[in-house]
Amino acid sequence: MTQSLDERAGSGGLSSAEVAARVADGRTNADGARTSRRLLDIVRANVVTPFNGLLTVLFVIIAVTGRWQNALFGLVVLANTLIGVVQEVRAKRTLDRLAILHAPRARVRRDGSEHELPLADLVADDLVLLRAGDQVPADGEVVSADGLEVDESLLTGESDPIAKGEGEEVMSGSIVVAGAGAFVATGVGADAYATRIATEARRFQVTRSELMTATNTILKWVALTMVVVGPVLLWSQFRSPDNDTWQDAVTGAVAALVGMIPEGLVLLTSLAFMVATLTLARRQTLVQELPAVEGLARVDVVCLDKTGTLTQGDVGFDRIETLDGSDQEPAATGTTGTTGTTGTTGTTGTTGTTGTTGTRIEQALAVLCRGDGNATSAAIAAAMPDPVAEPSSAVPFSSARKWSACTLRERSWVLGAPEMVLPAPATPAQRAARGRADEIARQGSRVLLLTRAEQPPTMAPNGTDWALPDGQRPAALVILAERVREDAADTLRYFTEQGVALKVISGDNPRTVGAVAAAVGVPGVAGARDAVDARELPEDLDELAAQVEAHSVFGRVTPHQKRAMVGALQRRGHVVAMTGDGVNDALALKDADIGVAMGNGSPATRAVAQLVLLDSQFAHLPDVVAEGRRVIANIERAANLFLVKNVYSVLLAAVTAVTLAAYPLAPIQLSLISAVTIGVPGFFLALGPNRRRYVPGFLRRVMRFALPTGIVTGACAYAAYLLARSLDSAGGAAGVDGARTSAALTVLIVSLWTLMVQARPLAGWKLALVAAMAGCVVLVVLMPLSSTVFLLYFTPLRIAIALACGAAGAFGVELSWRAVQAMTRARDGHEAVAS
């Protein structure tokens, strides 16, 4: 018999038998979504493409002609497909292992005890436990709540946290920002409102990026050109007097179409992303969306959370400074510690006990910090004695409120940020407490203020939040110590040298944040006085953007202010990265162009981030930037090589269509040219090191180089073809073969020079690469089987024509490259040129 919700709340949860029955019925939280593509999907995506389909058709056509040596491009298609499949499978296995290892987990009660399990293992009617920082894993009805508040803005856009009581619904994907509770799962798997929220960030996807957008634009233009030029070219080849048979006409048309297809460009782009992802995985950085590698290289503003990013994140309890000696009396049986010196704030000292219950202050802190789920509360609770009494009422801590409260034995206690607990100090004691807190904060320590009052907090007039009690009396300052990361200064210095603006955005006291920022070398920050109190920031996004651009350090920033600051910077055209580890960072990470979460951060933060630093080492970010820059710069080089071939292929097709001449190159010769001057060197260039900074305008720069270079190459190739036809004594088919030999060798020479230009500066491995490709060309010229394999029929005259036209083409490419470099420097700056 199924238990009611009330019965479930008071029970030990489902039994093992009940869980097994629900699993058998398929009532689990597994929604069928995969964090990566299946093997069949990978094979299909790499095989079934428009250009592969076209090349396959052309391969069949060439096979029908019986001229098998011209069908070598079919093997190139097969090789590209195999490389793509193998590399993606490798990436899939690595990323799947990391995703499973670091995936968020849920806490449930079954058989009377608490268990932690993967989200997919939840079943309907499970009793799920929640605390601050969790992302709700399924839809359900709350059966117990202790100040439970959730943020549903990722689902509904509602910006204010919503209090949840017994009987109210929680939705999967919402984030617990305060309190604790439990709910019975009523909607799991595909039935849940937003199960995809928790897994979306880890799903394999090639999302929108400048590289992918530019590549797709190139492919669209190539396809359109083929649709327009193809039919005219085929007609001209059948009308050409140079073609004696239908096989000659078909071979020429196929050669032109094969030359227009950038068959390896998409492969190299995807391959570069995958290799970068695997490289970063070995450095403990999980890339949850492939283009995030490219994205961080494009970032010009990095927003940093202080705790867990600039500091270690393991907040440590330092001491308590009492502000009211009367509360040093034991709560029950403890022996109090010594009293310190008398200063401007009254009698201060460090509490200490030898008993088991401690002082009233310690008992209040023990109750207030119990089970809040954040590092600060955990550090304080660990240093306090066990609570001896349960509070009669409590208000849990939230990042927006920045305080918590409880009532013990008819006395209320409030703990939180000094300026939030006492926003307008009225009495001398209150002003003294705020002054002492500010003094400690300026030293870089985190400070909390504990007050006591006769009345508990009351619900605010808006009905959604709590109001502080009147007549608060400062009782103690709680000082916490944080360790600055040893690598933080070097990492920030790297970003500064790269021209990236740094913004430290924290919920802590502005003075504390400013002191830490100055210690790690944030530019323009000399100390605590340079920090901005976010409570004074305007709400208008344009005004907010001006303030955020003008300053570098902000304290007392609420979660929704963090989100607004990211949005304001984006409105100004900035590409923004956001790093963080707490639940208060989740919304900003989700909206940022690149969200970076720490591996020890909250599940909600890791779920929405695009990059996760698995070992929580901030120093890995320069590695990600370097990989992104390498990918962008190298794909630009490879794209230049591919686009040059497309341009001269289209030019030669247009000229032959007008003149009714035979196409100057055979398919097998184009396969040789593609392999030696584009495919093999492009592969190494795409994966080699490159430190060039990112500069916008990828497609514009590629076209600026490819168009003139392709025109020069095509013109020289056709000139060599015409010269060979007019000067060579051979006629008929032999004359066409001889002219194609001169044209092919000309294209090889000019393309090798193009490769050398793209490989500059020629040093080390790049010089060896160009030399190896040139050696391959020389070997082909000297090889006796060249005529049989590549349809190259060398004679001294044909070689001389090719050398002359090739030299002229190389000179033209050099002039074109120098002109393009000058234009690029003038438009995009020195950083945009090849390096």
PDB file of N, CA and C in Angstrom, residues 156-222:
ATOM      1  N   THR A 156      11.796  30.236 -14.587  1.00  0.00           N
ATOM      2  CA  THR A 156      10.661  31.135 -14.783  1.00  0.00           C
ATOM      3  C   THR A 156      11.055  32.579 -15.015  1.00  0.00           C
ATOM      4  N   GLY A 157      12.318  32.938 -14.733  1.00  0.00           N
ATOM      5  CA  GLY A 157      12.729  34.323 -14.845  1.00  0.00           C
ATOM      6  C   GLY A 157      12.420  35.141 -13.600  1.00  0.00           C
ATOM      7  N   GLU A 158      11.734  34.563 -12.626  1.00  0.00           N
ATOM      8  CA  GLU A 158      11.415  35.248 -11.379  1.00  0.00           C
ATOM      9  C   GLU A 158      12.706  35.486 -10.602  1.00  0.00           C
ATOM     10  N   SER A 159      13.009  36.754 -10.289  1.00  0.00           N
ATOM     11  CA  SER A 159      14.318  37.076  -9.724  1.00  0.00           C
ATOM     12  C   SER A 159      14.391  36.896  -8.211  1.00  0.00           C
ATOM     13  N   ASP A 160      13.269  36.943  -7.503  1.00  0.00           N
ATOM     14  CA  ASP A 160      13.303  36.859  -6.043  1.00  0.00           C
ATOM     15  C   ASP A 160      13.236  35.410  -5.572  1.00  0.00           C
ATOM     16  N   PRO A 161      14.027  35.070  -4.529  1.00  0.00           N
ATOM     17  CA  PRO A 161      13.908  33.731  -3.953  1.00  0.00           C
ATOM     18  C   PRO A 161      12.500  33.500  -3.422  1.00  0.00           C
ATOM     19  N   ILE A 162      12.041  32.264  -3.517  1.00  0.00           N
ATOM     20  CA  ILE A 162      10.672  31.923  -3.117  1.00  0.00           C
ATOM     21  C   ILE A 162      10.724  30.974  -1.922  1.00  0.00           C
ATOM     22  N   ALA A 163      10.065  31.362  -0.847  1.00  0.00           N
ATOM     23  CA  ALA A 163       9.997  30.496   0.327  1.00  0.00           C
ATOM     24  C   ALA A 163       9.074  29.315   0.031  1.00  0.00           C
ATOM     25  N   LYS A 164       9.508  28.135   0.450  1.00  0.00           N
ATOM     26  CA  LYS A 164       8.735  26.922   0.222  1.00  0.00           C
ATOM     27  C   LYS A 164       8.387  26.275   1.564  1.00  0.00           C
ATOM     28  N   GLY A 165       7.104  26.045   1.762  1.00  0.00           N
ATOM     29  CA  GLY A 165       6.654  25.375   2.973  1.00  0.00           C
ATOM     30  C   GLY A 165       6.064  24.022   2.658  1.00  0.00           C
ATOM     31  N   GLU A 166       5.627  23.325   3.672  1.00  0.00           N
ATOM     32  CA  GLU A 166       5.053  21.999   3.487  1.00  0.00           C
ATOM     33  C   GLU A 166       3.844  22.064   2.566  1.00  0.00           C
ATOM     34  N   GLY A 167       3.764  21.116   1.651  1.00  0.00           N
ATOM     35  CA  GLY A 167       2.654  21.044   0.726  1.00  0.00           C
ATOM     36  C   GLY A 167       2.866  21.826  -0.549  1.00  0.00           C
ATOM     37  N   GLU A 168       3.925  22.634  -0.640  1.00  0.00           N
ATOM     38  CA  GLU A 168       4.181  23.417  -1.840  1.00  0.00           C
ATOM     39  C   GLU A 168       5.073  22.642  -2.807  1.00  0.00           C
ATOM     40  N   GLU A 169       5.015  23.029  -4.066  1.00  0.00           N
ATOM     41  CA  GLU A 169       5.735  22.303  -5.116  1.00  0.00           C
ATOM     42  C   GLU A 169       7.112  22.910  -5.349  1.00  0.00           C
ATOM     43  N   VAL A 170       8.097  22.053  -5.570  1.00  0.00           N
ATOM     44  CA  VAL A 170       9.416  22.479  -6.055  1.00  0.00           C
ATOM     45  C   VAL A 170       9.628  21.872  -7.434  1.00  0.00           C
ATOM     46  N   MET A 171      10.354  22.600  -8.288  1.00  0.00           N
ATOM     47  CA  MET A 171      10.564  22.160  -9.664  1.00  0.00           C
ATOM     48  C   MET A 171      12.025  21.833  -9.899  1.00  0.00           C
ATOM     49  N   SER A 172      12.266  20.802 -10.690  1.00  0.00           N
ATOM     50  CA  SER A 172      13.633  20.431 -11.023  1.00  0.00           C
ATOM     51  C   SER A 172      14.307  21.574 -11.761  1.00  0.00           C
ATOM     52  N   GLY A 173      15.584  21.773 -11.453  1.00  0.00           N
ATOM     53  CA  GLY A 173      16.331  22.856 -12.072  1.00  0.00           C
ATOM     54  C   GLY A 173      16.392  24.098 -11.222  1.00  0.00           C
ATOM     55  N   SER A 174      15.479  24.255 -10.250  1.00  0.00           N
ATOM     56  CA  SER A 174      15.561  25.403  -9.343  1.00  0.00           C
ATOM     57  C   SER A 174      16.699  25.165  -8.346  1.00  0.00           C
ATOM     58  N   ILE A 175      17.154  26.250  -7.713  1.00  0.00           N
ATOM     59  CA  ILE A 175      18.344  26.195  -6.860  1.00  0.00           C
ATOM     60  C   ILE A 175      17.972  26.561  -5.434  1.00  0.00           C
ATOM     61  N   VAL A 176      18.416  25.759  -4.485  1.00  0.00           N
ATOM     62  CA  VAL A 176      18.167  26.044  -3.074  1.00  0.00           C
ATOM     63  C   VAL A 176      19.164  27.108  -2.619  1.00  0.00           C
ATOM     64  N   VAL A 177      18.646  28.269  -2.202  1.00  0.00           N
ATOM     65  CA  VAL A 177      19.531  29.365  -1.809  1.00  0.00           C
ATOM     66  C   VAL A 177      19.579  29.555  -0.299  1.00  0.00           C
ATOM     67  N   ALA A 178      18.656  28.959   0.431  1.00  0.00           N
ATOM     68  CA  ALA A 178      18.677  29.101   1.880  1.00  0.00           C
ATOM     69  C   ALA A 178      17.887  27.965   2.509  1.00  0.00           C
ATOM     70  N   GLY A 179      18.273  27.641   3.748  1.00  0.00           N
ATOM     71  CA  GLY A 179      17.532  26.659   4.521  1.00  0.00           C
ATOM     72  C   GLY A 179      17.758  25.230   4.086  1.00  0.00           C
ATOM     73  N   ALA A 180      16.866  24.380   4.538  1.00  0.00           N
ATOM     74  CA  ALA A 180      16.940  22.951   4.233  1.00  0.00           C
ATOM     75  C   ALA A 180      15.528  22.399   4.215  1.00  0.00           C
ATOM     76  N   GLY A 181      15.399  21.194   3.713  1.00  0.00           N
ATOM     77  CA  GLY A 181      14.082  20.585   3.650  1.00  0.00           C
ATOM     78  C   GLY A 181      14.117  19.233   2.992  1.00  0.00           C
ATOM     79  N   ALA A 182      12.936  18.705   2.744  1.00  0.00           N
ATOM     80  CA  ALA A 182      12.811  17.419   2.073  1.00  0.00           C
ATOM     81  C   ALA A 182      11.543  17.458   1.233  1.00  0.00           C
ATOM     82  N   PHE A 183      11.550  16.724   0.129  1.00  0.00           N
ATOM     83  CA  PHE A 183      10.351  16.634  -0.697  1.00  0.00           C
ATOM     84  C   PHE A 183      10.212  15.227  -1.245  1.00  0.00           C
ATOM     85  N   VAL A 184       8.999  14.874  -1.581  1.00  0.00           N
ATOM     86  CA  VAL A 184       8.718  13.585  -2.200  1.00  0.00           C
ATOM     87  C   VAL A 184       8.657  13.800  -3.713  1.00  0.00           C
ATOM     88  N   ALA A 185       9.459  13.057  -4.441  1.00  0.00           N
ATOM     89  CA  ALA A 185       9.534  13.213  -5.891  1.00  0.00           C
ATOM     90  C   ALA A 185       8.251  12.708  -6.544  1.00  0.00           C
ATOM     91  N   THR A 186       7.579  13.606  -7.243  1.00  0.00           N
ATOM     92  CA  THR A 186       6.348  13.225  -7.943  1.00  0.00           C
ATOM     93  C   THR A 186       6.519  13.253  -9.456  1.00  0.00           C
ATOM     94  N   GLY A 187       7.497  14.006  -9.956  1.00  0.00           N
ATOM     95  CA  GLY A 187       7.762  14.060 -11.390  1.00  0.00           C
ATOM     96  C   GLY A 187       9.224  13.785 -11.645  1.00  0.00           C
ATOM     97  N   VAL A 188       9.541  12.636 -12.210  1.00  0.00           N
ATOM     98  CA  VAL A 188      10.931  12.256 -12.454  1.00  0.00           C
ATOM     99  C   VAL A 188      11.128  11.981 -13.935  1.00  0.00           C
ATOM    100  N   GLY A 189      12.388  11.982 -14.347  1.00  0.00           N
ATOM    101  CA  GLY A 189      12.709  11.663 -15.734  1.00  0.00           C
ATOM    102  C   GLY A 189      12.052  12.616 -16.704  1.00  0.00           C
ATOM    103  N   ALA A 190      11.453  12.068 -17.740  1.00  0.00           N
ATOM    104  CA  ALA A 190      10.815  12.882 -18.773  1.00  0.00           C
ATOM    105  C   ALA A 190       9.621  13.643 -18.243  1.00  0.00           C
ATOM    106  N   ASP A 191       9.068  13.230 -17.102  1.00  0.00           N
ATOM    107  CA  ASP A 191       7.907  13.913 -16.536  1.00  0.00           C
ATOM    108  C   ASP A 191       8.291  15.166 -15.755  1.00  0.00           C
ATOM    109  N   ALA A 192       9.584  15.331 -15.466  1.00  0.00           N
ATOM    110  CA  ALA A 192      10.020  16.478 -14.672  1.00  0.00           C
ATOM    111  C   ALA A 192       9.973  17.750 -15.514  1.00  0.00           C
ATOM    112  N   TYR A 193       9.731  18.863 -14.845  1.00  0.00           N
ATOM    113  CA  TYR A 193       9.593  20.141 -15.547  1.00  0.00           C
ATOM    114  C   TYR A 193      10.894  20.547 -16.238  1.00  0.00           C
ATOM    115  N   ALA A 194      12.006  20.332 -15.595  1.00  0.00           N
ATOM    116  CA  ALA A 194      13.271  20.811 -16.179  1.00  0.00           C
ATOM    117  C   ALA A 194      14.443  19.901 -15.840  1.00  0.00           C
ATOM    118  N   THR A 195      14.278  18.603 -16.016  1.00  0.00           N
ATOM    119  CA  THR A 195      15.388  17.690 -15.767  1.00  0.00           C
ATOM    120  C   THR A 195      16.581  18.035 -16.656  1.00  0.00           C
ATOM    121  N   ARG A 196      16.296  18.541 -17.837  1.00  0.00           N
ATOM    122  CA  ARG A 196      17.378  18.860 -18.771  1.00  0.00           C
ATOM    123  C   ARG A 196      18.303  19.951 -18.238  1.00  0.00           C
ATOM    124  N   ILE A 197      17.832  20.776 -17.277  1.00  0.00           N
ATOM    125  CA  ILE A 197      18.674  21.859 -16.773  1.00  0.00           C
ATOM    126  C   ILE A 197      19.940  21.297 -16.137  1.00  0.00           C
ATOM    127  N   ALA A 198      19.796  20.220 -15.365  1.00  0.00           N
ATOM    128  CA  ALA A 198      20.944  19.673 -14.646  1.00  0.00           C
ATOM    129  C   ALA A 198      21.942  18.991 -15.558  1.00  0.00           C
ATOM    130  N   THR A 199      21.506  18.542 -16.756  1.00  0.00           N
ATOM    131  CA  THR A 199      22.398  17.793 -17.630  1.00  0.00           C
ATOM    132  C   THR A 199      22.785  18.553 -18.892  1.00  0.00           C
ATOM    133  N   GLU A 200      22.104  19.653 -19.170  1.00  0.00           N
ATOM    134  CA  GLU A 200      22.342  20.360 -20.432  1.00  0.00           C
ATOM    135  C   GLU A 200      23.797  20.774 -20.590  1.00  0.00           C
ATOM    136  N   ALA A 201      24.406  21.250 -19.497  1.00  0.00           N
ATOM    137  CA  ALA A 201      25.774  21.759 -19.603  1.00  0.00           C
ATOM    138  C   ALA A 201      26.769  20.669 -19.907  1.00  0.00           C
ATOM    139  N   ARG A 202      26.437  19.394 -19.622  1.00  0.00           N
ATOM    140  CA  ARG A 202      27.402  18.326 -19.850  1.00  0.00           C
ATOM    141  C   ARG A 202      27.145  17.594 -21.151  1.00  0.00           C
ATOM    142  N   ARG A 203      26.071  17.926 -21.854  1.00  0.00           N
ATOM    143  CA  ARG A 203      25.756  17.203 -23.080  1.00  0.00           C
ATOM    144  C   ARG A 203      26.719  17.602 -24.180  1.00  0.00           C
ATOM    145  N   PHE A 204      27.227  16.605 -24.959  1.00  0.00           N
ATOM    146  CA  PHE A 204      28.131  16.889 -26.071  1.00  0.00           C
ATOM    147  C   PHE A 204      27.400  17.740 -27.094  1.00  0.00           C
ATOM    148  N   GLN A 205      27.998  18.850 -27.428  1.00  0.00           N
ATOM    149  CA  GLN A 205      27.386  19.665 -28.448  1.00  0.00           C
ATOM    150  C   GLN A 205      28.427  20.587 -29.063  1.00  0.00           C
ATOM    151  N   VAL A 206      28.264  20.880 -30.353  1.00  0.00           N
ATOM    152  CA  VAL A 206      29.087  21.869 -31.019  1.00  0.00           C
ATOM    153  C   VAL A 206      28.206  23.108 -31.144  1.00  0.00           C
ATOM    154  N   THR A 207      28.256  23.983 -30.148  1.00  0.00           N
ATOM    155  CA  THR A 207      27.373  25.127 -30.112  1.00  0.00           C
ATOM    156  C   THR A 207      27.935  26.264 -30.947  1.00  0.00           C
ATOM    157  N   ARG A 208      27.182  27.321 -31.001  1.00  0.00           N
ATOM    158  CA  ARG A 208      27.543  28.453 -31.841  1.00  0.00           C
ATOM    159  C   ARG A 208      28.869  29.063 -31.390  1.00  0.00           C
ATOM    160  N   SER A 209      29.758  29.278 -32.333  1.00  0.00           N
ATOM    161  CA  SER A 209      31.034  29.925 -32.069  1.00  0.00           C
ATOM    162  C   SER A 209      31.450  30.657 -33.336  1.00  0.00           C
ATOM    163  N   GLU A 210      32.407  31.561 -33.198  1.00  0.00           N
ATOM    164  CA  GLU A 210      32.842  32.315 -34.378  1.00  0.00           C
ATOM    165  C   GLU A 210      33.436  31.391 -35.421  1.00  0.00           C
ATOM    166  N   LEU A 211      34.239  30.422 -34.977  1.00  0.00           N
ATOM    167  CA  LEU A 211      34.852  29.489 -35.926  1.00  0.00           C
ATOM    168  C   LEU A 211      33.799  28.678 -36.665  1.00  0.00           C
ATOM    169  N   MET A 212      32.854  28.100 -35.904  1.00  0.00           N
ATOM    170  CA  MET A 212      31.825  27.277 -36.533  1.00  0.00           C
ATOM    171  C   MET A 212      30.912  28.116 -37.437  1.00  0.00           C
ATOM    172  N   THR A 213      30.581  29.315 -36.989  1.00  0.00           N
ATOM    173  CA  THR A 213      29.733  30.180 -37.803  1.00  0.00           C
ATOM    174  C   THR A 213      30.425  30.547 -39.101  1.00  0.00           C
ATOM    175  N   ALA A 214      31.703  30.910 -39.016  1.00  0.00           N
ATOM    176  CA  ALA A 214      32.448  31.276 -40.217  1.00  0.00           C
ATOM    177  C   ALA A 214      32.591  30.081 -41.161  1.00  0.00           C
ATOM    178  N   THR A 215      32.876  28.897 -40.593  1.00  0.00           N
ATOM    179  CA  THR A 215      33.019  27.694 -41.421  1.00  0.00           C
ATOM    180  C   THR A 215      31.713  27.373 -42.135  1.00  0.00           C
ATOM    181  N   ASN A 216      30.598  27.474 -41.424  1.00  0.00           N
ATOM    182  CA  ASN A 216      29.304  27.204 -42.055  1.00  0.00           C
ATOM    183  C   ASN A 216      28.985  28.219 -43.147  1.00  0.00           C
ATOM    184  N   THR A 217      29.374  29.460 -42.940  1.00  0.00           N
ATOM    185  CA  THR A 217      29.179  30.488 -43.976  1.00  0.00           C
ATOM    186  C   THR A 217      29.973  30.150 -45.227  1.00  0.00           C
ATOM    187  N   ILE A 218      31.220  29.712 -45.020  1.00  0.00           N
ATOM    188  CA  ILE A 218      32.061  29.320 -46.161  1.00  0.00           C
ATOM    189  C   ILE A 218      31.416  28.162 -46.918  1.00  0.00           C
ATOM    190  N   LEU A 219      30.938  27.163 -46.183  1.00  0.00           N
ATOM    191  CA  LEU A 219      30.338  25.990 -46.827  1.00  0.00           C
ATOM    192  C   LEU A 219      29.078  26.372 -47.608  1.00  0.00           C
ATOM    193  N   LYS A 220      28.297  27.304 -47.077  1.00  0.00           N
ATOM    194  CA  LYS A 220      27.089  27.733 -47.787  1.00  0.00           C
ATOM    195  C   LYS A 220      27.443  28.409 -49.109  1.00  0.00           C
ATOM    196  N   TRP A 221      28.455  29.266 -49.101  1.00  0.00           N
ATOM    197  CA  TRP A 221      28.857  29.949 -50.329  1.00  0.00           C
ATOM    198  C   TRP A 221      29.450  28.972 -51.334  1.00  0.00           C
ATOM    199  N   VAL A 222      30.210  27.998 -50.831  1.00  0.00           N
ATOM    200  CA  VAL A 222      30.770  26.982 -51.729  1.00  0.00           C
ATOM    201  C   VAL A 222      29.640  26.182 -52.385  1.00  0.00           C
TER     202      VAL A 222
END
